Amino acid sequence: MTLLDKIDWPTAIIVALLLGLAPFFPEPHLWEKLKMLFAGDLRRALDWFDLLMHGAPIALLVLKAMRALRLRQG
């Protein structure tokens, strides 16, 4: 059993939504950093750290879903 299996779905979803979308106003931080990344404006180390920290729970949720699908298939 891996770490991904130990995290239950409701917790993973809530953490991904809260950290991925925080702060909620004026726009989600992750969305702001992704726009900066695609515009080529992501230069400071703090911006990269913010992108990593706000994107990590969503990446964890995607990895958990991929593992669940793989286990279900075979």
CSV table of N, CA, C and O in Angstrom, one decimal:
chain,number,residue,atom,x,y,z
A,1,MET,N,0.8,-1.2,0.0
A,1,MET,CA,0.0,0.0,0.0
A,1,MET,C,0.9,1.2,0.0
A,1,MET,O,1.8,1.4,0.8
A,2,THR,N,0.6,2.2,-0.9
A,2,THR,CA,1.4,3.4,-1.0
A,2,THR,C,0.8,4.5,-0.3
A,2,THR,O,-0.3,4.4,0.2
A,3,LEU,N,1.5,5.6,-0.2
A,3,LEU,CA,1.0,6.8,0.4
A,3,LEU,C,-0.3,7.3,-0.2
A,3,LEU,O,-1.3,7.7,0.4
A,4,LEU,N,-0.4,7.1,-1.6
A,4,LEU,CA,-1.6,7.5,-2.3
A,4,LEU,C,-2.8,6.7,-1.8
A,4,LEU,O,-3.9,7.3,-1.8
A,5,ASP,N,-2.6,5.5,-1.5
A,5,ASP,CA,-3.7,4.6,-1.1
A,5,ASP,C,-4.2,5.0,0.4
A,5,ASP,O,-5.3,4.8,0.7
A,6,LYS,N,-3.3,5.6,1.2
A,6,LYS,CA,-3.6,5.9,2.5
A,6,LYS,C,-4.5,7.2,2.6
A,6,LYS,O,-5.2,7.4,3.6
A,7,ILE,N,-4.4,8.0,1.6
A,7,ILE,CA,-5.2,9.3,1.6
A,7,ILE,C,-6.6,9.0,1.1
A,7,ILE,O,-6.7,8.5,0.0
A,8,ASP,N,-7.6,9.3,1.9
A,8,ASP,CA,-8.9,9.1,1.4
A,8,ASP,C,-9.4,10.2,0.4
A,8,ASP,O,-8.8,11.3,0.4
A,9,TRP,N,-10.3,9.8,-0.4
A,9,TRP,CA,-10.8,10.7,-1.5
A,9,TRP,C,-11.3,12.0,-1.0
A,9,TRP,O,-10.9,13.1,-1.5
A,10,PRO,N,-12.2,12.0,0.0
A,10,PRO,CA,-12.7,13.4,0.4
A,10,PRO,C,-11.6,14.3,0.9
A,10,PRO,O,-11.7,15.5,0.6
A,11,THR,N,-10.7,13.8,1.6
A,11,THR,CA,-9.6,14.6,2.1
A,11,THR,C,-8.8,15.2,0.9
A,11,THR,O,-8.4,16.3,0.9
A,12,ALA,N,-8.4,14.3,0.0
A,12,ALA,CA,-7.6,14.7,-1.2
A,12,ALA,C,-8.4,15.8,-2.0
A,12,ALA,O,-7.8,16.7,-2.4
A,13,ILE,N,-9.7,15.6,-2.2
A,13,ILE,CA,-10.4,16.6,-3.0
A,13,ILE,C,-10.5,17.9,-2.2
A,13,ILE,O,-10.3,19.0,-2.9
A,14,ILE,N,-10.8,17.9,-1.0
A,14,ILE,CA,-10.9,19.1,-0.2
A,14,ILE,C,-9.6,19.9,-0.2
A,14,ILE,O,-9.6,21.1,-0.4
A,15,VAL,N,-8.5,19.2,0.1
A,15,VAL,CA,-7.2,19.8,0.1
A,15,VAL,C,-6.9,20.4,-1.2
A,15,VAL,O,-6.4,21.5,-1.3
A,16,ALA,N,-7.1,19.7,-2.3
A,16,ALA,CA,-6.8,20.1,-3.6
A,16,ALA,C,-7.6,21.4,-4.0
A,16,ALA,O,-7.1,22.3,-4.6
A,17,LEU,N,-8.9,21.4,-3.6
A,17,LEU,CA,-9.7,22.6,-3.9
A,17,LEU,C,-9.3,23.8,-3.1
A,17,LEU,O,-9.2,24.9,-3.6
A,18,LEU,N,-9.1,23.6,-1.8
A,18,LEU,CA,-8.7,24.7,-0.9
A,18,LEU,C,-7.4,25.3,-1.2
A,18,LEU,O,-7.2,26.5,-1.4
A,19,LEU,N,-6.4,24.5,-1.4
A,19,LEU,CA,-5.0,25.0,-1.7
A,19,LEU,C,-4.9,25.4,-3.1
A,19,LEU,O,-4.1,26.3,-3.4
A,20,GLY,N,-5.5,24.7,-4.0
A,20,GLY,CA,-5.4,25.1,-5.4
A,20,GLY,C,-6.1,26.4,-5.7
A,20,GLY,O,-5.7,27.1,-6.6
A,21,LEU,N,-7.2,26.7,-5.0
A,21,LEU,CA,-7.9,27.9,-5.3
A,21,LEU,C,-7.7,29.1,-4.3
A,21,LEU,O,-8.2,30.2,-4.5
A,22,ALA,N,-6.9,28.8,-3.3
A,22,ALA,CA,-6.7,29.9,-2.3
A,22,ALA,C,-5.6,30.9,-2.8
A,22,ALA,O,-4.7,30.4,-3.5
A,23,PRO,N,-5.7,32.1,-2.5
A,23,PRO,CA,-6.9,32.9,-2.1
A,23,PRO,C,-7.9,33.0,-3.1
A,23,PRO,O,-7.6,33.0,-4.3
A,24,PHE,N,-9.1,33.0,-2.8
A,24,PHE,CA,-10.2,32.9,-3.7
A,24,PHE,C,-10.5,34.2,-4.5
A,24,PHE,O,-11.0,34.2,-5.6
A,25,PHE,N,-10.1,35.4,-3.9
A,25,PHE,CA,-10.4,36.7,-4.5
A,25,PHE,C,-9.1,37.5,-4.5
A,25,PHE,O,-8.3,37.4,-3.5
A,26,PRO,N,-8.7,38.2,-5.5
A,26,PRO,CA,-9.4,38.5,-6.7
A,26,PRO,C,-9.4,37.3,-7.8
A,26,PRO,O,-10.3,37.2,-8.6
A,27,GLU,N,-8.4,36.5,-7.7
A,27,GLU,CA,-8.3,35.3,-8.6
A,27,GLU,C,-7.5,34.2,-7.9
A,27,GLU,O,-6.6,34.6,-7.0
A,28,PRO,N,-7.8,33.0,-8.1
A,28,PRO,CA,-7.0,31.9,-7.5
A,28,PRO,C,-5.5,32.0,-7.8
A,28,PRO,O,-5.1,32.4,-8.9
A,29,HIS,N,-4.7,31.8,-6.7
A,29,HIS,CA,-3.3,31.9,-6.8
A,29,HIS,C,-2.7,31.0,-7.9
A,29,HIS,O,-1.8,31.4,-8.6
A,30,LEU,N,-3.2,29.8,-8.0
A,30,LEU,CA,-2.7,28.8,-8.9
A,30,LEU,C,-2.9,29.3,-10.4
A,30,LEU,O,-2.1,29.2,-11.2
A,31,TRP,N,-4.1,29.8,-10.6
A,31,TRP,CA,-4.5,30.4,-11.9
A,31,TRP,C,-3.6,31.5,-12.3
A,31,TRP,O,-3.1,31.6,-13.4
A,32,GLU,N,-3.3,32.4,-11.3
A,32,GLU,CA,-2.4,33.5,-11.5
A,32,GLU,C,-1.0,33.1,-11.9
A,32,GLU,O,-0.4,33.6,-12.9
A,33,LYS,N,-0.5,32.1,-11.2
A,33,LYS,CA,0.9,31.6,-11.5
A,33,LYS,C,0.9,30.8,-12.8
A,33,LYS,O,1.9,30.9,-13.5
A,34,LEU,N,-0.1,30.1,-13.2
A,34,LEU,CA,-0.2,29.4,-14.5
A,34,LEU,C,-0.2,30.4,-15.6
A,34,LEU,O,0.5,30.3,-16.6
A,35,LYS,N,-0.9,31.5,-15.4
A,35,LYS,CA,-0.9,32.6,-16.5
A,35,LYS,C,0.5,33.2,-16.6
A,35,LYS,O,0.9,33.5,-17.7
A,36,MET,N,1.1,33.4,-15.4
A,36,MET,CA,2.5,34.0,-15.5
A,36,MET,C,3.4,33.0,-16.2
A,36,MET,O,4.3,33.4,-16.9
A,37,LEU,N,3.3,31.7,-15.9
A,37,LEU,CA,4.1,30.7,-16.5
A,37,LEU,C,4.0,30.7,-18.0
A,37,LEU,O,5.0,30.7,-18.7
A,38,PHE,N,2.8,30.7,-18.5
A,38,PHE,CA,2.6,30.7,-20.0
A,38,PHE,C,2.9,32.0,-20.6
A,38,PHE,O,3.2,32.0,-21.8
A,39,ALA,N,2.9,33.1,-19.9
A,39,ALA,CA,3.3,34.4,-20.4
A,39,ALA,C,4.8,34.6,-20.3
A,39,ALA,O,5.4,35.6,-20.9
A,40,GLY,N,5.5,33.7,-19.6
A,40,GLY,CA,7.0,33.8,-19.5
A,40,GLY,C,7.4,34.8,-18.4
A,40,GLY,O,8.5,35.3,-18.4
A,41,ASP,N,6.5,35.1,-17.5
A,41,ASP,CA,6.7,36.1,-16.4
A,41,ASP,C,7.1,35.5,-15.1
A,41,ASP,O,7.2,36.1,-14.1
A,42,LEU,N,7.2,34.2,-15.0
A,42,LEU,CA,7.5,33.5,-13.8
A,42,LEU,C,9.0,33.4,-13.6
A,42,LEU,O,9.7,32.5,-14.0
A,43,ARG,N,9.5,34.4,-12.9
A,43,ARG,CA,11.0,34.6,-12.9
A,43,ARG,C,11.5,34.4,-11.4
A,43,ARG,O,12.6,33.9,-11.2
A,44,ARG,N,10.8,34.9,-10.5
A,44,ARG,CA,11.3,34.9,-9.1
A,44,ARG,C,11.1,33.5,-8.5
A,44,ARG,O,10.2,32.8,-8.8
A,45,ALA,N,12.0,33.2,-7.6
A,45,ALA,CA,11.9,31.9,-6.9
A,45,ALA,C,10.7,31.8,-6.1
A,45,ALA,O,10.1,30.7,-6.0
A,46,LEU,N,10.2,32.8,-5.5
A,46,LEU,CA,8.9,32.8,-4.7
A,46,LEU,C,7.7,32.4,-5.6
A,46,LEU,O,6.9,31.7,-5.2
A,47,ASP,N,7.7,32.9,-6.9
A,47,ASP,CA,6.7,32.5,-7.8
A,47,ASP,C,6.7,31.1,-8.1
A,47,ASP,O,5.6,30.4,-8.2
A,48,TRP,N,7.9,30.5,-8.4
A,48,TRP,CA,8.0,29.1,-8.6
A,48,TRP,C,7.6,28.3,-7.4
A,48,TRP,O,6.9,27.2,-7.6
A,49,PHE,N,8.0,28.7,-6.2
A,49,PHE,CA,7.6,28.0,-5.0
A,49,PHE,C,6.0,28.0,-4.8
A,49,PHE,O,5.4,27.0,-4.5
A,50,ASP,N,5.4,29.2,-5.1
A,50,ASP,CA,4.0,29.3,-5.0
A,50,ASP,C,3.3,28.4,-6.0
A,50,ASP,O,2.3,27.7,-5.7
A,51,LEU,N,3.8,28.3,-7.2
A,51,LEU,CA,3.2,27.4,-8.2
A,51,LEU,C,3.3,25.9,-7.8
A,51,LEU,O,2.4,25.2,-7.9
A,52,LEU,N,4.5,25.6,-7.2
A,52,LEU,CA,4.7,24.2,-6.7
A,52,LEU,C,3.8,23.9,-5.6
A,52,LEU,O,3.1,22.9,-5.5
A,53,MET,N,3.7,24.8,-4.6
A,53,MET,CA,2.9,24.5,-3.4
A,53,MET,C,1.4,24.5,-3.7
A,53,MET,O,0.7,23.7,-3.1
A,54,HIS,N,0.9,25.4,-4.6
A,54,HIS,CA,-0.5,25.4,-4.9
A,54,HIS,C,-0.9,24.3,-5.9
A,54,HIS,O,-2.1,23.9,-5.9
A,55,GLY,N,0.1,23.9,-6.7
A,55,GLY,CA,-0.2,22.8,-7.6
A,55,GLY,C,0.0,21.4,-7.1
A,55,GLY,O,-0.6,20.5,-7.7
A,56,ALA,N,0.7,21.3,-6.1
A,56,ALA,CA,1.0,19.9,-5.6
A,56,ALA,C,-0.2,19.1,-5.1
A,56,ALA,O,-0.3,17.9,-5.5
A,57,PRO,N,-1.2,19.7,-4.4
A,57,PRO,CA,-2.3,18.9,-4.1
A,57,PRO,C,-3.2,18.5,-5.3
A,57,PRO,O,-3.7,17.4,-5.3
A,58,ILE,N,-3.2,19.3,-6.3
A,58,ILE,CA,-3.9,18.9,-7.5
A,58,ILE,C,-3.2,17.8,-8.2
A,58,ILE,O,-3.8,16.8,-8.7
A,59,ALA,N,-1.9,17.9,-8.3
A,59,ALA,CA,-1.1,16.8,-8.9
A,59,ALA,C,-1.2,15.5,-8.1
A,59,ALA,O,-1.3,14.5,-8.7
A,60,LEU,N,-1.3,15.6,-6.8
A,60,LEU,CA,-1.5,14.4,-5.9
A,60,LEU,C,-2.9,13.8,-6.2
A,60,LEU,O,-3.0,12.6,-6.3
A,61,LEU,N,-3.9,14.6,-6.4
A,61,LEU,CA,-5.2,14.1,-6.7
A,61,LEU,C,-5.2,13.4,-8.1
A,61,LEU,O,-5.8,12.4,-8.2
A,62,VAL,N,-4.5,14.0,-9.0
A,62,VAL,CA,-4.4,13.4,-10.4
A,62,VAL,C,-3.7,12.0,-10.3
A,62,VAL,O,-4.1,11.0,-10.9
A,63,LEU,N,-2.6,12.0,-9.5
A,63,LEU,CA,-1.9,10.7,-9.4
A,63,LEU,C,-2.7,9.7,-8.7
A,63,LEU,O,-2.7,8.5,-9.0
A,64,LYS,N,-3.5,10.1,-7.7
A,64,LYS,CA,-4.3,9.2,-6.9
A,64,LYS,C,-5.4,8.6,-7.9
A,64,LYS,O,-5.7,7.4,-7.8
A,65,ALA,N,-6.0,9.4,-8.7
A,65,ALA,CA,-7.0,9.0,-9.7
A,65,ALA,C,-6.4,8.0,-10.7
A,65,ALA,O,-7.0,7.0,-11.0
A,66,MET,N,-5.2,8.3,-11.2
A,66,MET,CA,-4.5,7.4,-12.1
A,66,MET,C,-4.2,6.1,-11.5
A,66,MET,O,-4.4,5.0,-12.1
A,67,ARG,N,-3.8,6.1,-10.2
A,67,ARG,CA,-3.5,4.8,-9.5
A,67,ARG,C,-4.7,4.0,-9.3
A,67,ARG,O,-4.7,2.8,-9.5
A,68,ALA,N,-5.8,4.7,-9.0
A,68,ALA,CA,-7.1,4.0,-8.7
A,68,ALA,C,-7.6,3.3,-10.0
A,68,ALA,O,-8.1,2.2,-10.0
A,69,LEU,N,-7.4,4.0,-11.1
A,69,LEU,CA,-7.9,3.5,-12.4
A,69,LEU,C,-7.0,2.3,-12.8
A,69,LEU,O,-7.5,1.3,-13.3
A,70,ARG,N,-5.7,2.4,-12.6
A,70,ARG,CA,-4.8,1.3,-12.9
A,70,ARG,C,-5.1,0.1,-12.1
A,70,ARG,O,-5.1,-1.1,-12.6
A,71,LEU,N,-5.4,0.3,-10.8
A,71,LEU,CA,-5.7,-0.9,-9.9
A,71,LEU,C,-7.0,-1.5,-10.3
A,71,LEU,O,-7.2,-2.7,-10.2
A,72,ARG,N,-7.9,-0.7,-10.7
A,72,ARG,CA,-9.3,-1.2,-11.1
A,72,ARG,C,-9.2,-2.0,-12.4
A,72,ARG,O,-9.9,-3.0,-12.6
A,73,GLN,N,-8.2,-1.7,-13.3
A,73,GLN,CA,-8.1,-2.3,-14.6
A,73,GLN,C,-7.4,-3.7,-14.5
A,73,GLN,O,-7.6,-4.6,-15.2
A,74,GLY,N,-6.5,-3.7,-13.5
A,74,GLY,CA,-5.7,-5.0,-13.5
A,74,GLY,C,-5.1,-5.3,-12.2
A,74,GLY,O,-4.6,-6.2,-11.8
